[in-house]
mmCIF file of C-alpha atoms in Angstrom:
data_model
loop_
_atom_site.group_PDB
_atom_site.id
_atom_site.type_symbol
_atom_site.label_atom_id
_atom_site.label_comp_id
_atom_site.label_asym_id
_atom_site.label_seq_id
_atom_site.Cartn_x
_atom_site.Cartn_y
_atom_site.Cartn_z
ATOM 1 C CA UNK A 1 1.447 19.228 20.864
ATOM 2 C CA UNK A 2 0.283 16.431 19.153
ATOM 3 C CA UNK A 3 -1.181 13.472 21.037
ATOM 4 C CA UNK A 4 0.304 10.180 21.177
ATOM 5 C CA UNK A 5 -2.803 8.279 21.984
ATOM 6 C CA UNK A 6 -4.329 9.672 18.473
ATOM 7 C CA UNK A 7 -1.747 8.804 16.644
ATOM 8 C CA UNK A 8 -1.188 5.246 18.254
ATOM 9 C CA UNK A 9 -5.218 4.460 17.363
ATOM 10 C CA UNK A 10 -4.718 6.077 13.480
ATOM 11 C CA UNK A 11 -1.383 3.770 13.036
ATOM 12 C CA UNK A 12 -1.179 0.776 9.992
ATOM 13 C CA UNK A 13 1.040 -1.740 12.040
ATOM 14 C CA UNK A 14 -0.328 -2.813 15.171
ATOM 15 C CA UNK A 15 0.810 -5.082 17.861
ATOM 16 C CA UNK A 16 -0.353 -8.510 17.486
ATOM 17 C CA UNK A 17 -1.875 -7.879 13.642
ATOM 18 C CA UNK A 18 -1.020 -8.768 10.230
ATOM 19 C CA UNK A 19 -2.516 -5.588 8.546
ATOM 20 C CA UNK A 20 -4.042 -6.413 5.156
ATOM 21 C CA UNK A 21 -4.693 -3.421 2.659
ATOM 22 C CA UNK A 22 -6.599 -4.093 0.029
ATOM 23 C CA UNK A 23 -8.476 -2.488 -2.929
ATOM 24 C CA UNK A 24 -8.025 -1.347 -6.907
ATOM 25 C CA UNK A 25 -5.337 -0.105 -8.139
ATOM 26 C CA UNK A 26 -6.428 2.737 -9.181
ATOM 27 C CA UNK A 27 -10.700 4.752 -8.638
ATOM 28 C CA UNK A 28 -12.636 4.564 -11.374
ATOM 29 C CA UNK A 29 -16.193 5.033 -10.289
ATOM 30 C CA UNK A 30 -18.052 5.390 -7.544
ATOM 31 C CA UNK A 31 -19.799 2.240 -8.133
ATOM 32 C CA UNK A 32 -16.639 0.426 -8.256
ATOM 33 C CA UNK A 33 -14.876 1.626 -5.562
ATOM 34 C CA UNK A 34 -18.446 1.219 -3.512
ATOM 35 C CA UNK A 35 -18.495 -2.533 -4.190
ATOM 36 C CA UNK A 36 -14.491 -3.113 -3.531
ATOM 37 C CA UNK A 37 -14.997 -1.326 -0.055
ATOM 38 C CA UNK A 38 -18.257 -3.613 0.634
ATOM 39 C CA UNK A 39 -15.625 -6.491 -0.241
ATOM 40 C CA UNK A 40 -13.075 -5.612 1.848
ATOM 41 C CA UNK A 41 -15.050 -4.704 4.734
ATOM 42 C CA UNK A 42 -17.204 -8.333 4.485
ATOM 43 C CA UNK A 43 -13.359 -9.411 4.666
ATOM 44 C CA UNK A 44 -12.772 -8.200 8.041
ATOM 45 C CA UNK A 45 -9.868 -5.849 6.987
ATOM 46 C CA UNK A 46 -9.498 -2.099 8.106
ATOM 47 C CA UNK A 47 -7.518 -0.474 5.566
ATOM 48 C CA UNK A 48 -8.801 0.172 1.727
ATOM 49 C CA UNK A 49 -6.225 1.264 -0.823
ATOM 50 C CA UNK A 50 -7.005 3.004 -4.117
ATOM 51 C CA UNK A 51 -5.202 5.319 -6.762
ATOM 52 C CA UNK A 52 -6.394 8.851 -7.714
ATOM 53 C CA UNK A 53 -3.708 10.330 -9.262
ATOM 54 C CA UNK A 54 -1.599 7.436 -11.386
ATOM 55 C CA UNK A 55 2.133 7.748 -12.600
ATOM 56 C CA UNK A 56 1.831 5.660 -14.820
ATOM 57 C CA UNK A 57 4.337 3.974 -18.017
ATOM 58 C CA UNK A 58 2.659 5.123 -20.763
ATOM 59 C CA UNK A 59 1.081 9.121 -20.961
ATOM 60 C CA UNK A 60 -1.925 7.057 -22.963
ATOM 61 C CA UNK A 61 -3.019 4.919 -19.913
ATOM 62 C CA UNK A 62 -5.376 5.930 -17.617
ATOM 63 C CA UNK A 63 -4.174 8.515 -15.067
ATOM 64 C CA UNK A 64 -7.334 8.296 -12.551
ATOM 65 C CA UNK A 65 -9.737 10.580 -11.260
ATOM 66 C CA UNK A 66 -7.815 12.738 -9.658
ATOM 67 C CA UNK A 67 -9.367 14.945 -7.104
ATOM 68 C CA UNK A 68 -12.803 13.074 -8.143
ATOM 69 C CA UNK A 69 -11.049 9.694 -7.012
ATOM 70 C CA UNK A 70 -10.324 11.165 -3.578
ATOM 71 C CA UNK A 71 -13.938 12.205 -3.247
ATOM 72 C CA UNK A 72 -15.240 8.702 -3.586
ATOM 73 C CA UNK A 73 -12.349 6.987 -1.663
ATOM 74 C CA UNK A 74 -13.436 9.568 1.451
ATOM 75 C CA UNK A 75 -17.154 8.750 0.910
ATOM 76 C CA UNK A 76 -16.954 5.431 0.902
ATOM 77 C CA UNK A 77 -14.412 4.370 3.513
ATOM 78 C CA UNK A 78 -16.969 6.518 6.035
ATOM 79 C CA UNK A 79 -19.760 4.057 4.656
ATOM 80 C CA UNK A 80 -17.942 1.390 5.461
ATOM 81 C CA UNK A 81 -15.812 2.614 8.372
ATOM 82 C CA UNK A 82 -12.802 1.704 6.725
ATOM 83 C CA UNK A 83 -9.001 3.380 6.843
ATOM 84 C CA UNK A 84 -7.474 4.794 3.293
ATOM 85 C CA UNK A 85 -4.253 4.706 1.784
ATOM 86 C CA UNK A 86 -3.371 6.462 -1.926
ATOM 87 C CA UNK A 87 -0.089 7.430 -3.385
ATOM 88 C CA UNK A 88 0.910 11.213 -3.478
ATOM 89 C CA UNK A 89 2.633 11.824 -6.431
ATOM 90 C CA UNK A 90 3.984 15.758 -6.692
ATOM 91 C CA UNK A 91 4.371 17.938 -3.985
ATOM 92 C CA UNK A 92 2.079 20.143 -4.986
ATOM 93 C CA UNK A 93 -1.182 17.803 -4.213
ATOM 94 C CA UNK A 94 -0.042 16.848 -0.847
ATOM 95 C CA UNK A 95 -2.211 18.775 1.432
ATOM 96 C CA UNK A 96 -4.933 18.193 -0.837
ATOM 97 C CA UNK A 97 -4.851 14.275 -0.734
ATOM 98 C CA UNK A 98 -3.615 14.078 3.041
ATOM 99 C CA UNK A 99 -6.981 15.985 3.446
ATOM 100 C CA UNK A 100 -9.534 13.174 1.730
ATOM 101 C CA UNK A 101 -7.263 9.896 3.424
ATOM 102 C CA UNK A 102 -5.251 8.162 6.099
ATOM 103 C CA UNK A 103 -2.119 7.228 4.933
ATOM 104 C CA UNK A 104 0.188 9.120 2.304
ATOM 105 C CA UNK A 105 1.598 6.033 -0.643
ATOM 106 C CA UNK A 106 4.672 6.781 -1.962
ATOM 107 C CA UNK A 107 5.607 5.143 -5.039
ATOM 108 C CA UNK A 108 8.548 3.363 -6.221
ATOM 109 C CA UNK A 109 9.322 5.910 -8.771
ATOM 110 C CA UNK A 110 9.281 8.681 -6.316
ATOM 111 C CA UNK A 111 11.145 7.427 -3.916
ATOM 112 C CA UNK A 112 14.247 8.997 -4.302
ATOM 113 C CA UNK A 113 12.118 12.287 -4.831
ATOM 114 C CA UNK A 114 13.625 13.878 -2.049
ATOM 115 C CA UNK A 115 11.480 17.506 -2.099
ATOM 116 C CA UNK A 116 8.237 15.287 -2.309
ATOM 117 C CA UNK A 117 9.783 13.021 0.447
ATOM 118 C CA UNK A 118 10.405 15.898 3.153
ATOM 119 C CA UNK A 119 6.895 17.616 2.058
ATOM 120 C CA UNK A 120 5.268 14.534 2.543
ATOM 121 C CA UNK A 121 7.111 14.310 5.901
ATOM 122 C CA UNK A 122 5.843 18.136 6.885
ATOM 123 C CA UNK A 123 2.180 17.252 5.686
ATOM 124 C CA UNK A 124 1.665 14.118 7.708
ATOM 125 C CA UNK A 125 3.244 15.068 10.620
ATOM 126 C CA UNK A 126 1.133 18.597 10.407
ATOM 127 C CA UNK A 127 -1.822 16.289 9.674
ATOM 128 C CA UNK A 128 -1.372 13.412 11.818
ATOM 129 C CA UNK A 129 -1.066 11.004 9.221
ATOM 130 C CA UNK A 130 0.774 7.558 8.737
ATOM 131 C CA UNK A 131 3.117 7.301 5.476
ATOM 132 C CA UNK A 132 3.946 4.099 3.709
ATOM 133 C CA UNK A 133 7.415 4.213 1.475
ATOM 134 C CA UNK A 134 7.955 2.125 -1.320
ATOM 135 C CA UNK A 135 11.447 0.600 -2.381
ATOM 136 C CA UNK A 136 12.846 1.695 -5.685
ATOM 137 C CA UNK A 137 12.581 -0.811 -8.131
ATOM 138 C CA UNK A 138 16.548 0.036 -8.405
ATOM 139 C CA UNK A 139 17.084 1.041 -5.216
ATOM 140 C CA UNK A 140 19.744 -0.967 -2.295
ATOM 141 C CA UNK A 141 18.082 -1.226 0.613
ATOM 142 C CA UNK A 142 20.602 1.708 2.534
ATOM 143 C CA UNK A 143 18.485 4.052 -0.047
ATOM 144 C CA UNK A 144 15.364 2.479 0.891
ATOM 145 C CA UNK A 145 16.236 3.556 4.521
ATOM 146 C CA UNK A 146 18.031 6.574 4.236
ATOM 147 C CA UNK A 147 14.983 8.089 2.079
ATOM 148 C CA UNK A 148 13.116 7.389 5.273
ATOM 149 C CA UNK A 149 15.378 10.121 6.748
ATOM 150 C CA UNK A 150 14.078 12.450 4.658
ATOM 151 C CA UNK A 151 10.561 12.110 5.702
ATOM 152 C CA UNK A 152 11.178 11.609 9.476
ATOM 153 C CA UNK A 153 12.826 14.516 9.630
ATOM 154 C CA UNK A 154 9.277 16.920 10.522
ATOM 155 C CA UNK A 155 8.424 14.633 13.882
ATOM 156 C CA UNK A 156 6.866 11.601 14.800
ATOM 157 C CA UNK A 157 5.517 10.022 11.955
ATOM 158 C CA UNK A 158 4.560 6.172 11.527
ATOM 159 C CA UNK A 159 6.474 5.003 8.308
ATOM 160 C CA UNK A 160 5.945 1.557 7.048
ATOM 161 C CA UNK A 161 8.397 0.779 4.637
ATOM 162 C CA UNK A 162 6.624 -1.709 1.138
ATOM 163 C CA UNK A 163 8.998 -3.918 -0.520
ATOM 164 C CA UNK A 164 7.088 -4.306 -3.825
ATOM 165 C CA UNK A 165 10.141 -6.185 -6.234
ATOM 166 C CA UNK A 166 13.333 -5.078 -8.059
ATOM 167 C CA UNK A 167 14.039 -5.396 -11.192
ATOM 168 C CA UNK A 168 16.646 -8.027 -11.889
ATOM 169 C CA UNK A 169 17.357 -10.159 -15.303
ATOM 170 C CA UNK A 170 14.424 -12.386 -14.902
ATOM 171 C CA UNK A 171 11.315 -11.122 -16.868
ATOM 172 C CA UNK A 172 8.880 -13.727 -16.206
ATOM 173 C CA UNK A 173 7.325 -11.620 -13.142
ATOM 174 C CA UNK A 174 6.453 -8.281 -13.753
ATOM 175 C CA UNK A 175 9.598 -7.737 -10.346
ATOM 176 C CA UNK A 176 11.664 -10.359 -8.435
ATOM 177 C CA UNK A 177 10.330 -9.864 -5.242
ATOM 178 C CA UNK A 178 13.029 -9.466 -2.604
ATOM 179 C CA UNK A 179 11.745 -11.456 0.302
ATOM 180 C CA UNK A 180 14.951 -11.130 2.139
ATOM 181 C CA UNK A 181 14.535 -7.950 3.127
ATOM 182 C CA UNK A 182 11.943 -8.330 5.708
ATOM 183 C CA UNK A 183 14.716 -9.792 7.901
ATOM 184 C CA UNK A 184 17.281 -7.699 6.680
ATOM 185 C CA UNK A 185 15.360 -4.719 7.403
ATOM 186 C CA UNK A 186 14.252 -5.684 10.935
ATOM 187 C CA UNK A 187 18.002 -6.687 11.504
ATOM 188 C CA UNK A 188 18.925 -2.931 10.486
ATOM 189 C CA UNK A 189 15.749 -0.688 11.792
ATOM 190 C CA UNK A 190 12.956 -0.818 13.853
ATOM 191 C CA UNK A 191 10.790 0.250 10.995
ATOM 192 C CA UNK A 192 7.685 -2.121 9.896
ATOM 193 C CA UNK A 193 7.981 -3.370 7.014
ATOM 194 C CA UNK A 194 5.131 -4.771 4.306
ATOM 195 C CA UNK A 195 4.850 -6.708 1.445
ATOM 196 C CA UNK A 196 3.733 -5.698 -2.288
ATOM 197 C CA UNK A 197 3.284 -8.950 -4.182
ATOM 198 C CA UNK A 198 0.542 -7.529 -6.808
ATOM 199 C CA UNK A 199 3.190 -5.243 -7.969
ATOM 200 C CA UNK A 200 5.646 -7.836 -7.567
ATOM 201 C CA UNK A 201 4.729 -10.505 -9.765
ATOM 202 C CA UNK A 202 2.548 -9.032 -11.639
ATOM 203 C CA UNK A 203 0.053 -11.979 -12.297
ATOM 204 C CA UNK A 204 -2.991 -12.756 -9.231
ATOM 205 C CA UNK A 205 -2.281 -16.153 -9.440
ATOM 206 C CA UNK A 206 0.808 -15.949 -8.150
ATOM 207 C CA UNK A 207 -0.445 -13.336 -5.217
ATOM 208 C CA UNK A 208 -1.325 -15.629 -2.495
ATOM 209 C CA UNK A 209 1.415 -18.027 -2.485
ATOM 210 C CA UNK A 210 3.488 -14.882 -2.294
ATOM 211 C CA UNK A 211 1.699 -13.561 0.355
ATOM 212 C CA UNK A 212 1.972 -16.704 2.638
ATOM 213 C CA UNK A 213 5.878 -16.499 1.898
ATOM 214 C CA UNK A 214 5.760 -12.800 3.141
ATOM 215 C CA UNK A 215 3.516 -13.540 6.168
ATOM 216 C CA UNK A 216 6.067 -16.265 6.975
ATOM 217 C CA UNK A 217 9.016 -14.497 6.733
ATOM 218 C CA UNK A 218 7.750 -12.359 9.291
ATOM 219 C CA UNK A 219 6.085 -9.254 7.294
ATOM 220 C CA UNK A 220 3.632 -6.925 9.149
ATOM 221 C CA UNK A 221 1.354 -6.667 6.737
ATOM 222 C CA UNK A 222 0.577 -7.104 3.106
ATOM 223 C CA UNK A 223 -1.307 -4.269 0.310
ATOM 224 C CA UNK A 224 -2.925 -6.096 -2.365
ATOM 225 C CA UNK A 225 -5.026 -5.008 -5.474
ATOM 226 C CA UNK A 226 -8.161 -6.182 -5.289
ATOM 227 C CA UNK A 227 -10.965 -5.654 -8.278
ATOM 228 C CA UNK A 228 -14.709 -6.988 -8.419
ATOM 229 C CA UNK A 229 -14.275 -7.520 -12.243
ATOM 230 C CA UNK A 230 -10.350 -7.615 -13.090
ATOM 231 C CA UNK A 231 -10.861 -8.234 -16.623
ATOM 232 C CA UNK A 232 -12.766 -4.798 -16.970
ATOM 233 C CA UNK A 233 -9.860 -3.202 -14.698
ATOM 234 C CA UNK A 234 -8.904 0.311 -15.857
ATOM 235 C CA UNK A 235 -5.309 -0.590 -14.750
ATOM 236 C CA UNK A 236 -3.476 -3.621 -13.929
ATOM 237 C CA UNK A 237 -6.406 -5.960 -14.008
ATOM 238 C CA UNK A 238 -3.878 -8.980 -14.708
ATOM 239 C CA UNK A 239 -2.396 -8.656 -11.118
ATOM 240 C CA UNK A 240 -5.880 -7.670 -9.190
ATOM 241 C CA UNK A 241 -7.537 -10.502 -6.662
ATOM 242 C CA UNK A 242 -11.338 -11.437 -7.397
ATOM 243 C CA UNK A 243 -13.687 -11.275 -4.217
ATOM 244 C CA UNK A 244 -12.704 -15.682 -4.274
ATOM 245 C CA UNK A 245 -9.343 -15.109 -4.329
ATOM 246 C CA UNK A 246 -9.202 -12.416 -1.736
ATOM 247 C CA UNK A 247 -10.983 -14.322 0.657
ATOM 248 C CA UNK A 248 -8.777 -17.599 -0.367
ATOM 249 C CA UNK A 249 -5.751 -15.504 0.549
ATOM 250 C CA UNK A 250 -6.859 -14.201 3.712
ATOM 251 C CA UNK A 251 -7.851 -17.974 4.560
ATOM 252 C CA UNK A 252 -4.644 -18.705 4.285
ATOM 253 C CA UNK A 253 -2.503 -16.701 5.752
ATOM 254 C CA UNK A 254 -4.429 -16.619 8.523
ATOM 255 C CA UNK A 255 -3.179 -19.994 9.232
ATOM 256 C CA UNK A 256 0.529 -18.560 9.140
ATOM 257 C CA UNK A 257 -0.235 -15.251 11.149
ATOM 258 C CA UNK A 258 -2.096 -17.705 14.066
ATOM 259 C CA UNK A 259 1.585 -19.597 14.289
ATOM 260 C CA UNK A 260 3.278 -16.866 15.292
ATOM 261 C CA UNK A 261 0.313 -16.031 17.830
ATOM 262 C CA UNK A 262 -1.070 -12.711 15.175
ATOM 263 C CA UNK A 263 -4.486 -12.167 13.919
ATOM 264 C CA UNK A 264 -5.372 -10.675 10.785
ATOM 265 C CA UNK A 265 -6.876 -7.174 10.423
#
């Protein structure tokens, strides 16, 4: 049996916290992901995010490292004593990345994936691992929490649910993000709930005042893409935080996460 102390120490949302997760948005070298970790840890955060395997648009784009990627995440989260989150995208890798992180990612396009949702469910329960689900870009949000079903269904498994925008006629963001569901959901679950606004809005200037708005609408946490050089960014560079503007957001949301008596982590 499974200890619940463990799994209380391993889990994303903690009481009292705002957790921030930050890093690229996808590995591309170990120098890179070396000097992103160095960032996030000189930022006082725990958690450092970053994408081996990438679904992405286009077959032409970059599709990351791979099993490379999870090498480097794994070596340099123990240099910096940092927590890791990537996305799991086929059901076949999902042992093999739940062995190299912390916390299984599963993407907006996958969420209605069902066989990859109840593996991922066996694997981090097996594995004693946290799981953060992200909502469909299409999806209401009884989908959102009915996929949740799917995963829960192996044990006890922390599941942090990421709204990261829906597509809706407006195309100046990359998403609308739905900010309303942070209430909604806490009205409807007990489930924590964090914010996506890289994905979102597509466009790091319009990160952090997104980010305060999540933090005040009373979001556990936020997962960010941060990059050292965003203009040389392998993928989504025009959404990634600079080491400024990742400390500029974490100044100020600070500010909102001390009103309601939180700190940030």
């Amino acid at each position: 049996m499974e200890s619940k102390v463990d799994r209380k120490g391993a889990q994303i949302i903690k009481e009292g916290f705002i957790t921030v997760i930050a890093g690229p948005c996808a590995i591309e070298s170990r120098e890179q992901i070396d000097s992103i970790a160095a960032l996030v840890k000189e930022c006082g955060l725990s958690y450092l995010r970053g994408g081996a395997y990438k679904p992405r648009t286009s077959p032409y784009s970059f599709q990351g490292l791979e099993r490379k990627g999870l090498e480097l995440i794994k070596e340099v989260a123990q240099k910096y004593q940092l927590k890791t989150v990537t996305e799991v995208t086929d059901a076949d890798t999902v042992e093999q990345v739940a062995k190299f992180v912390d916390v299984l990612q599963i993407g907006t396009r996958n969420m209605s994936n069902f066989a990859l949702l109840k593996k991922v469910g066996k694997v981090a329960s097996q594995m004693n691992k946290s799981v953060i689900l992200k909502r469909g870009w299409a999806s209401t949000i009884k989908e959102w929490l009915l996929a949740v079903e799917y995963i829960t269904t192996s044990g006890d498994i922390e599941v942090v649910l990421c709204e990261r925008g829906i597509r809706t006629f407006e195309p100046y963001t990359r998403f609308t993000l739905d900010l309303s569901a942070v209430p909604v959901i806490k009205k409807l679950s007990k489930l924590p709930i964090i914010i996506d606004p890289s994905h979102a809005v597509g466009q790091s200037d319009l990160v952090i005042p997104m980010s305060r708005a999540a933090v005040a609408v009373g979001a556990d946490g936020l997962i960010v893409e941060v990059h050292t050089d965003p203009e040389k960014a392998l993928c989504d560079g025009q959404q990634a935080l600079n080491a400024k503007q990742i400390k500029e957001l974490i100044h100020q949301v600070k500010y909102i996460a001390d009103f309601f008596g939180k700190k940030i982590r």
